Coordinates of C-alpha atoms and ligand atoms in Angstrom, one line a residue:
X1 CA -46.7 33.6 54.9
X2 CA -50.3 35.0 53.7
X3 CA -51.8 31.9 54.1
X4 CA -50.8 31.5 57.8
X5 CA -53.6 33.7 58.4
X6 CA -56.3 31.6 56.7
X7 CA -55.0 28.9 58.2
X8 CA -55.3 30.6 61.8
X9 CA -58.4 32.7 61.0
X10 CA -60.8 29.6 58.9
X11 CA -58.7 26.3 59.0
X12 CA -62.1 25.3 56.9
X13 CA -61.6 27.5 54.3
X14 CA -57.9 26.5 54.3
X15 CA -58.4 23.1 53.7
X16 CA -60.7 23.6 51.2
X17 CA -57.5 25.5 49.1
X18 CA -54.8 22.8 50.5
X19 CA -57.3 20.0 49.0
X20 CA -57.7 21.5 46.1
X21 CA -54.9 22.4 45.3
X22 CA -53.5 18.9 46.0
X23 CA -56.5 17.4 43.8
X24 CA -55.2 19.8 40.9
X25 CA -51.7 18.3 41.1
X26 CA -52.9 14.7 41.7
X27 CA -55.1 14.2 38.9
X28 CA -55.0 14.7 34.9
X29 CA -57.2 18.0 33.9
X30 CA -58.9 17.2 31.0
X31 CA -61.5 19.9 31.2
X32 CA -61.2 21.7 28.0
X33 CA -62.0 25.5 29.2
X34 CA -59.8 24.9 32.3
X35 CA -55.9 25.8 33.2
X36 CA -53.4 27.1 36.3
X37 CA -52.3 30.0 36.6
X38 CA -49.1 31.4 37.0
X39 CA -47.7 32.5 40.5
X40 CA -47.7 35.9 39.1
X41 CA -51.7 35.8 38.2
X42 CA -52.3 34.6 41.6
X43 CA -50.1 37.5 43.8
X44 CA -52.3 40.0 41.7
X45 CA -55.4 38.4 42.4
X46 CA -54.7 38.0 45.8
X47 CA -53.9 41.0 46.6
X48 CA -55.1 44.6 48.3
X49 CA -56.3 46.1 44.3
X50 CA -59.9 43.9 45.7
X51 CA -59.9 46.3 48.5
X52 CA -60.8 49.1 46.0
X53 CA -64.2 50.8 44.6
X54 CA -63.2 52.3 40.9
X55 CA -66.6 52.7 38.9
X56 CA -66.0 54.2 35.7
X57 CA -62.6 54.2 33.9
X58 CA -59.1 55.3 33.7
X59 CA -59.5 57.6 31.0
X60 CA -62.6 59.8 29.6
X61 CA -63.3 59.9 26.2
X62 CA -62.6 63.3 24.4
X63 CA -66.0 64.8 23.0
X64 CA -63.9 66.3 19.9
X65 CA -61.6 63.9 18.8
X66 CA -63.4 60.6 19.9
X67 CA -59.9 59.7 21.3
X68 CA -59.5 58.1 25.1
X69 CA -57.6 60.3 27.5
X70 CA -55.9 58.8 30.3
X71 CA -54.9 62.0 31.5
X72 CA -58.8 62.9 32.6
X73 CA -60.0 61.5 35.8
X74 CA -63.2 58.8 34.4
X75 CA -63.8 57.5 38.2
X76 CA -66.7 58.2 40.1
X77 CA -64.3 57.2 43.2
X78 CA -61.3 59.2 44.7
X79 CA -58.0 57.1 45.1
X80 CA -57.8 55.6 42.0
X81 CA -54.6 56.5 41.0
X82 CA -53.0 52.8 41.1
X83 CA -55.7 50.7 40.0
X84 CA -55.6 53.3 36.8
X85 CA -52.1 52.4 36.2
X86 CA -53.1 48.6 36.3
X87 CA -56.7 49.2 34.2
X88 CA -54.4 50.7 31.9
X89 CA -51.8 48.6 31.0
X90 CA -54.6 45.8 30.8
X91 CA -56.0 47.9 28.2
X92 CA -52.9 48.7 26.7
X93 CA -51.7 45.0 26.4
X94 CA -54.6 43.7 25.3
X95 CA -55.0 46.4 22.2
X96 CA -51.5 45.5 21.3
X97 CA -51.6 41.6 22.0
X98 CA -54.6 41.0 19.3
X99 CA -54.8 44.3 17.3
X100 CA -58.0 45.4 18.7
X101 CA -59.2 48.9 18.4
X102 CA -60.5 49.0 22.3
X103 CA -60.5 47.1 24.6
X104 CA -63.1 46.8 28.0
X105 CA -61.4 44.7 30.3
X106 CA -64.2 44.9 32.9
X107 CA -66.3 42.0 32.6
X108 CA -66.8 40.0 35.2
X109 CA -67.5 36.5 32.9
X110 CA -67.8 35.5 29.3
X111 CA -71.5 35.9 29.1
X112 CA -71.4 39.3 30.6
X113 CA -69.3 40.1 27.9
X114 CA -71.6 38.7 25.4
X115 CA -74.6 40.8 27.0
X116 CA -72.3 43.9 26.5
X117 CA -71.5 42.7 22.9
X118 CA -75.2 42.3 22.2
X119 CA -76.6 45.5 24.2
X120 CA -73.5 47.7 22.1
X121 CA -75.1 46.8 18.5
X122 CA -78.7 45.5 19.2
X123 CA -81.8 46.2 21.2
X124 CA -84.3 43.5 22.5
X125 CA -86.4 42.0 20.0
X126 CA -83.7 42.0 17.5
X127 CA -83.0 38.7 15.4
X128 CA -79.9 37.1 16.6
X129 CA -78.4 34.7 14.9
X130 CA -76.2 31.8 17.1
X131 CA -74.6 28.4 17.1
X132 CA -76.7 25.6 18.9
X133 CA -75.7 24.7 22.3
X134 CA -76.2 21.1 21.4
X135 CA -73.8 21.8 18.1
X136 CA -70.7 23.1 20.3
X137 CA -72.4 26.6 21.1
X138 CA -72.7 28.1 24.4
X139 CA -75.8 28.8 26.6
X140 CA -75.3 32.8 26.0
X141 CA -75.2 32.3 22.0
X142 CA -79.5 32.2 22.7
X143 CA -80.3 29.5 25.0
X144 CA -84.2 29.4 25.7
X145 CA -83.3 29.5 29.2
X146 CA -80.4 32.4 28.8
X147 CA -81.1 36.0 28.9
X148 CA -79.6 35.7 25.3
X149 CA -83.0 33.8 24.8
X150 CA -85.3 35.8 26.6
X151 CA -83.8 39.2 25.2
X152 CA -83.6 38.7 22.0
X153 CA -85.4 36.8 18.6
X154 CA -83.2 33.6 18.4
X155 CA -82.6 31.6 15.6
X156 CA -79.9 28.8 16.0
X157 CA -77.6 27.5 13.3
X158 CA -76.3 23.9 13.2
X159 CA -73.2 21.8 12.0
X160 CA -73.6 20.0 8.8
X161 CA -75.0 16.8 9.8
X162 CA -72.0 14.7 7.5
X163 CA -69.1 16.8 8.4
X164 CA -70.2 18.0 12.0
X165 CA -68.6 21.5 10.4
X166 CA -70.3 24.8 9.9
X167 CA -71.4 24.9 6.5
X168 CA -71.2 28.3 5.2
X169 CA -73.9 28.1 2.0
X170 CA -76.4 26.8 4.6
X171 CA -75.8 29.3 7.0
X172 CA -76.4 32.0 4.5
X173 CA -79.2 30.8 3.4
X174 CA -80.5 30.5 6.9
X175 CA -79.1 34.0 7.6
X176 CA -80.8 35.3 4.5
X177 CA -84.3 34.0 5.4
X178 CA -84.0 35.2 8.9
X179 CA -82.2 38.6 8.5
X180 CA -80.5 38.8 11.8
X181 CA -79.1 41.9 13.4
X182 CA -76.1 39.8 14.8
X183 CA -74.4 36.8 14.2
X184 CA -72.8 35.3 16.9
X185 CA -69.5 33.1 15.8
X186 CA -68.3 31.3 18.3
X187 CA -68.4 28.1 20.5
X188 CA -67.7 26.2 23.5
X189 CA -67.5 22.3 22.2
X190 CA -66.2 23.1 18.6
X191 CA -62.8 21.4 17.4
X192 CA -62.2 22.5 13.8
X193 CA -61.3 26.4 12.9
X194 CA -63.8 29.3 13.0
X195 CA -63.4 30.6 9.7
X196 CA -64.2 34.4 10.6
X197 CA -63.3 35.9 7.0
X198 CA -66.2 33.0 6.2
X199 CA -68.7 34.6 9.1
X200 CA -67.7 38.1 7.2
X201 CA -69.3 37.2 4.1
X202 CA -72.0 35.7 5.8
X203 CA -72.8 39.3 7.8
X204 CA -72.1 41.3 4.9
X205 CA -74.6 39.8 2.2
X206 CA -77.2 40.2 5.0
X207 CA -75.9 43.4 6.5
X208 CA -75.7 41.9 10.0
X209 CA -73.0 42.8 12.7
X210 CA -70.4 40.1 13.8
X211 CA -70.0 38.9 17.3
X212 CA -66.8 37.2 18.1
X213 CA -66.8 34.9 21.5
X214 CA -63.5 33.2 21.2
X215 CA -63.4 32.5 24.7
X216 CA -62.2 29.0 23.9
X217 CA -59.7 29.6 21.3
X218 CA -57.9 33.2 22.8
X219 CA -54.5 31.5 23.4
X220 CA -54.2 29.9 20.0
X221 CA -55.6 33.6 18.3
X222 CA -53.1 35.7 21.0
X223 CA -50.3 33.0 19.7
X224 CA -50.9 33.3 15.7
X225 CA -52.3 30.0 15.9
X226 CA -55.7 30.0 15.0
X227 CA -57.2 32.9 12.0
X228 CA -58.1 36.0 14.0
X229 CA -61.6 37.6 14.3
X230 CA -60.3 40.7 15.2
X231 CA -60.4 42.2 11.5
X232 CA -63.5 39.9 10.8
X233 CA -66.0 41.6 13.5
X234 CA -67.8 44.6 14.9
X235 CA -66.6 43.0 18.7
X236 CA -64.9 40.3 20.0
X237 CA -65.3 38.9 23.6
X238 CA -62.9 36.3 25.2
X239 CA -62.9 34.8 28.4
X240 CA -59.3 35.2 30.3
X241 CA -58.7 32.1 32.0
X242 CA -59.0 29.3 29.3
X243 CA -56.1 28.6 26.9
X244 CA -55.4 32.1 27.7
X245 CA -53.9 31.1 31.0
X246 CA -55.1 34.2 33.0
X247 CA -57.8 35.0 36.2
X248 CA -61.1 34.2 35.5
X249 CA -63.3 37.1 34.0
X250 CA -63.5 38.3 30.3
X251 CA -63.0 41.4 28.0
X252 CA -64.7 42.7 25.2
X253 CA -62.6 44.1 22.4
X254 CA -64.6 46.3 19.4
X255 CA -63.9 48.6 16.7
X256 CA -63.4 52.3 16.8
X257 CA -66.7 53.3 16.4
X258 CA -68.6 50.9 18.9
X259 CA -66.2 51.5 21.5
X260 CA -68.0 54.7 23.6
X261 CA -70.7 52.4 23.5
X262 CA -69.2 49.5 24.5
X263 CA -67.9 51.0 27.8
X264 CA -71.4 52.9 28.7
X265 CA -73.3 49.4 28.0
X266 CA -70.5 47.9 30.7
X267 CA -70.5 50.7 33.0
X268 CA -73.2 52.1 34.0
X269 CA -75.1 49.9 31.8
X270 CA -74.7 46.5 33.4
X271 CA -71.8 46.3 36.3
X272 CA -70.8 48.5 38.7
X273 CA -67.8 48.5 40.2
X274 CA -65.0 46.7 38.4
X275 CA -62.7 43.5 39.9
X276 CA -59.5 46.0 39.7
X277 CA -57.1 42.6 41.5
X278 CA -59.0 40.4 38.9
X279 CA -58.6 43.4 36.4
X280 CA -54.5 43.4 36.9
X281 CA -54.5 39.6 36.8
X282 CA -55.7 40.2 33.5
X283 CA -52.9 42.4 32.8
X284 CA -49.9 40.2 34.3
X285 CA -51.9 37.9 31.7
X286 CA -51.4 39.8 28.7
X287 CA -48.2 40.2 29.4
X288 CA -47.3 36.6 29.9
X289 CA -49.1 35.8 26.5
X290 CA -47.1 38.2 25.0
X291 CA -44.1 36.2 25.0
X292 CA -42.3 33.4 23.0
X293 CA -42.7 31.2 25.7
X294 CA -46.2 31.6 25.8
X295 CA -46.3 30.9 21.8
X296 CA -44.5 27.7 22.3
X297 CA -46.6 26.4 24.8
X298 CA -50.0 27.2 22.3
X299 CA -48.2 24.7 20.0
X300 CA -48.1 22.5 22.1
X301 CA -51.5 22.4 23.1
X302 CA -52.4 22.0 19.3
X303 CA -49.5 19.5 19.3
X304 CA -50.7 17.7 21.9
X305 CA -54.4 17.9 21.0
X306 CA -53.9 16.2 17.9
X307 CA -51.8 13.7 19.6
X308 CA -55.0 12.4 22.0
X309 CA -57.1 11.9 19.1
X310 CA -55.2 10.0 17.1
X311 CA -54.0 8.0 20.5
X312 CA -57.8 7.3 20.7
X313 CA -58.6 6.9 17.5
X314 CA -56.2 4.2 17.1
X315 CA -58.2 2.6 20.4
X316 CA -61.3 2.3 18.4
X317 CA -62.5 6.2 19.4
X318 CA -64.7 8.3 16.8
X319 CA -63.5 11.6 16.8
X320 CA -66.2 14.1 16.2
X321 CA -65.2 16.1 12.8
X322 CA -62.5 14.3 12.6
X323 CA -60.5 15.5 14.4
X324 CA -59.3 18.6 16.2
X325 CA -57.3 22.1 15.0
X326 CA -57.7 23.2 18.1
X327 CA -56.8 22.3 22.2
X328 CA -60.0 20.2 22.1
X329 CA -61.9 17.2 21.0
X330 CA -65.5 15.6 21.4
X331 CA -65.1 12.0 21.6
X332 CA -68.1 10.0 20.3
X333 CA -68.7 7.2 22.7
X334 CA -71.7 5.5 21.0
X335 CA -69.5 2.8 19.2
X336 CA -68.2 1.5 22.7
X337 CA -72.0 1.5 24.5
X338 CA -71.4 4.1 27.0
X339 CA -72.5 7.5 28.0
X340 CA -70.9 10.7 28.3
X341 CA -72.4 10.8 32.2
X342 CA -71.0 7.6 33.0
X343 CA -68.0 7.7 31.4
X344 CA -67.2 11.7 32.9
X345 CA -68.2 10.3 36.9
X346 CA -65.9 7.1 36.4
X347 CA -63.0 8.9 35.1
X348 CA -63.2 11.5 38.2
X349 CA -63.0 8.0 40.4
X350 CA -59.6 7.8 39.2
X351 CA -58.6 11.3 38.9
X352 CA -59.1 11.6 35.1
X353 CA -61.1 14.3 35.4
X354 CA -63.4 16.0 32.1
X355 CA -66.8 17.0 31.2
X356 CA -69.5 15.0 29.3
X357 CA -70.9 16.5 26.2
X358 CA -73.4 16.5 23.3
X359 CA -72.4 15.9 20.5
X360 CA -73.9 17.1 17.1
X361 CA -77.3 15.5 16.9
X362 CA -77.0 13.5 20.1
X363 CA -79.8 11.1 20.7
X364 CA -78.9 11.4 24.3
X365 CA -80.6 14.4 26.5
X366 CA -78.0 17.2 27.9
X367 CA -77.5 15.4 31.1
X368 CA -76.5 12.0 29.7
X369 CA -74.8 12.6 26.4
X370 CA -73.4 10.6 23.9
X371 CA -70.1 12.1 24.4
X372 CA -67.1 13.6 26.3
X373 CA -65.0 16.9 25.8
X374 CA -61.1 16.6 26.1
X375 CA -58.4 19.8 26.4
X376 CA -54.9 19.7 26.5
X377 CA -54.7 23.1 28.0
X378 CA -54.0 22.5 31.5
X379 CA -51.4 19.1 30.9
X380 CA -49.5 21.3 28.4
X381 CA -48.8 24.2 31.0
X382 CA -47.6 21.2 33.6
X383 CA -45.2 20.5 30.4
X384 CA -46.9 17.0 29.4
X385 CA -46.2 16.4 25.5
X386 CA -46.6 13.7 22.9
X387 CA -45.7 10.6 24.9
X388 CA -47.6 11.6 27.9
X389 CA -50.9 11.6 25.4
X390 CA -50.2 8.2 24.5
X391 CA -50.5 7.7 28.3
X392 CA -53.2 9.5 28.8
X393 CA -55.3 7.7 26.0
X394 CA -53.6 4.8 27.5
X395 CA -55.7 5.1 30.9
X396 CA -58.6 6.9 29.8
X397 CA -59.0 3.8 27.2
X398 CA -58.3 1.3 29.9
X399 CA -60.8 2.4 32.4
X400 CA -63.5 2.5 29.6
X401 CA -62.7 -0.7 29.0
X402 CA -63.3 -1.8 32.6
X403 CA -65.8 0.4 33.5
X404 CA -68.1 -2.2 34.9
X405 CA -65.3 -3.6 36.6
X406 CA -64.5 -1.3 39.7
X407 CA -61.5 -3.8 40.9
X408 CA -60.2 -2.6 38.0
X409 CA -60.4 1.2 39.1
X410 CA -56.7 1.3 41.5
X411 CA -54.6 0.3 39.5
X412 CA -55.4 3.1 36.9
X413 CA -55.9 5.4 39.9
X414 CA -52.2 4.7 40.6
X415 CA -51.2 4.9 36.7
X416 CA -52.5 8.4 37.0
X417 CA -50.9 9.6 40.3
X418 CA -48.0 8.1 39.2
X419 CA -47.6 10.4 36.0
X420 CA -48.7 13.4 37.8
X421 CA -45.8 13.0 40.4
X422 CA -43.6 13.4 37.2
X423 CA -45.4 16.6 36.4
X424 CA -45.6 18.7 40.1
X425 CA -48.0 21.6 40.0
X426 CA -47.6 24.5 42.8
X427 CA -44.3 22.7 44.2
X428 CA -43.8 26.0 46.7
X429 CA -47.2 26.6 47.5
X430 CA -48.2 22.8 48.2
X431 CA -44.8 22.6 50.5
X432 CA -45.8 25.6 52.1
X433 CA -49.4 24.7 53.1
X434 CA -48.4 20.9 54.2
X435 CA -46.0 23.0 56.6
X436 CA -48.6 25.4 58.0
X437 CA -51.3 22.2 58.2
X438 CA -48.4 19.9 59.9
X439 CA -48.1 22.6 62.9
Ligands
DSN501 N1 -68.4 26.6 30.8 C1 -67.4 26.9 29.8 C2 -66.8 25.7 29.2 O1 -66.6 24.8 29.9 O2 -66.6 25.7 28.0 C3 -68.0 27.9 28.8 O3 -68.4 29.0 29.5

């Protein structure tokens, strides 16, 4: 009905959401950090909450007992009073659904959430300590080119060269030479589990904060799946919309006692006014990932995670660290004399689509690679299991094999098609736009 009026007010923008939305269900999402939505996140994120200015918060903090109040007015805006119910409950479900203290639910990304982790417990200059982006870190773990890198003193740490795992002896000793004011555990391209009780130790022999980013890993931790860091570290941040399944955005969860400053670093500190529609997507989020349903589909991802590598493995396919305990893998592509650039653009020809990767000590520069990132997030929710990997391996496998041979390319194109017909994605919405296009 809504999207009547795009069509009639920018037929451009329409097709741009009929086509990609048609590309979603057509091809096999690979992309490890990606996912869809349910119906449910999209009606709150499309809907009249972006219409309203809310600076501040739902609640003010009480001088005396250090408590929030959601009965005090925190807004620097009148008419708050429903995007306060919404900013609440997203506070409320979050606290609950991973035992944090507090929670921000205002960031507007992951590495605005970092940049309120690191401004909460740190000042420029300080020593912080973060995973390599070239070892499965991310750019905002202290990137040269990141603020991350430009703010603060960085020191990067590194996988162990024979098991492509963090080594915890080497890190302390790295730690203890360099005496950081924060270590940063987290990571974007890192298949085996963060051992946050390990990270602990680390912080404490060199009294260092700990900064959670489990952006990646949020569903499996939200599910029981994967060791929590909530207990482990001085703040958490996570983006919402990987295995998490929610809008696109972030929060930052902290202790008791870095929470006052968590919210003044967010608000006035670095944003202004918050994405309240984005803000109760995150909410509708929470709750979904709340339920059993949303547990069984985690386990699956794992399930199905584990099922790909070993499908590929069995094709001749290293598997960096051996493997995955995760929803993602880094496939070394050295042994079969390809790229990760070539192999990510020649996938995408056949709607296989996924990103190319370093992998740990990659001879390859950034923007060639030796390798490729895979994620099971986004087939799982479409309800693809174990057999369906075997397939997928199956046609990622047999376009490697052919890659020089683009005659080879349509009959894997309609392999692919063919197994997404089995798995439709947005049936209502896709009938609905092909009938308002079709007029
Ligand atoms: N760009 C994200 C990813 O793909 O992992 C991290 O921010």
């Amino acid at each position: 009905m809504y999207s009547e009026d795009l069509y009639k007010t920018d037929p451009e923008i329409f097709a741009a959401v009929q086509n990609e939305t048609e590309r979603e269900h057509g091809g096999l999402e690979l992309i490890a950090s990606e996912n869809f939505v349910s119906e449910a996140v999209l009606a709150a994120l499309g809907s009249v909450l972006t219409n309203k200015y809310a600076e501040g918060y739902p609640y003010k903090w009480d001088k005396d007992t250090g408590q929030l109040d959601y009965s005090k007015y925190g807004r620097y805006y009148g008419g708050c009073e429903f995007v306060d119910k919404a900013e609440a409950l997203a506070i409320e479900r979050a606290k609950k659904l991973f035992g944090a203290d507090h929670v921000n639910v205002q960031p507007h990304s992951g590495t605005t959430a970092n940049m309120t982790a690191y401004f909460a417990l740190g000042e420029p200059g300080d020593v912080l300590l973060g995973l390599n982006l070239s070892h499965g870190g991310h750019l905002s773990h202290g990137h040269p080119i990141n603020f991350s890198g430009r703010f603060f003193k960085v020191v990067q740490y590194e996988v162990d060269p024979n098991t492509e795992q963090i080594n915890f002896d080497t890190l302390l000793k790295l730690a203890r030479e360099v005496k950081p004011k924060m270590i940063v555990a987290g990571a974007s391209a890192y298949p085996r589990t963060m051992h946050f009780d390990k990270f602990r130790e680390v912080a404490d022999e060199v009294g260092a904060y700990l900064v959670a980013d489990i952006a990646h890993i949020a569903g499996l931790v939200a599910a029981g799946l994967h060791i929590s860091p909530v207990p482990y570290s001085d703040i958490v941040t996570t983006t919402t919309h990987k295995t998490l399944r929610g809008p696109r955005g972030a929060i930052v969860m902290c202790k008791k006692e870095h929470a006052q400053t968590v919210d003044k670093v967010s608000f006035p500190g670095m944003q202004g006014g918050p994405l309240e529609h984005v803000i109760a997507a995150k909410a509708v989020c929470f709750k979904e990932a709340a339920g059993e349903e949303f547990k069984a589909y985690q386990k699956q991802t794992v399930a199905n995670a584990k099922a790909l590598g070993s499908e590929l493995e069995k094709r001749g396919y290293r598997i960096v660290a051996g493997g995955t305990d995760t929803h993602l893998m880094l496939v070394d592509l050295r042994n079969k004399g390809v790229t990760g650039r070539k192999v990510e653009r020649r996938l995408e020809q056949v709607g296989i689509t996924c990103n190319r990767n370093t992998i740990p000590y990659d001879p390859e520069k950034p923007f060639v690679t030796s390798g490729i990132r895979l994620g099971t997030p986004a087939l799982t929710t479409r309800g693809m299991k174990e057999p369906e990997m075997a397939r997928v391996a199956e046609l990622i496998d047999e376009l490697i094999t052919n890659i020089d041979d683009k005659d080879a390319y349509p009959a894997v194109k309609a392999k692919v098609a063919e197994l997404c017909e089995s798995y439709p994605l947005y049936p209502r919405r896709r009938a609905e736009y092909k009938q308002i296009s079709s007029v």
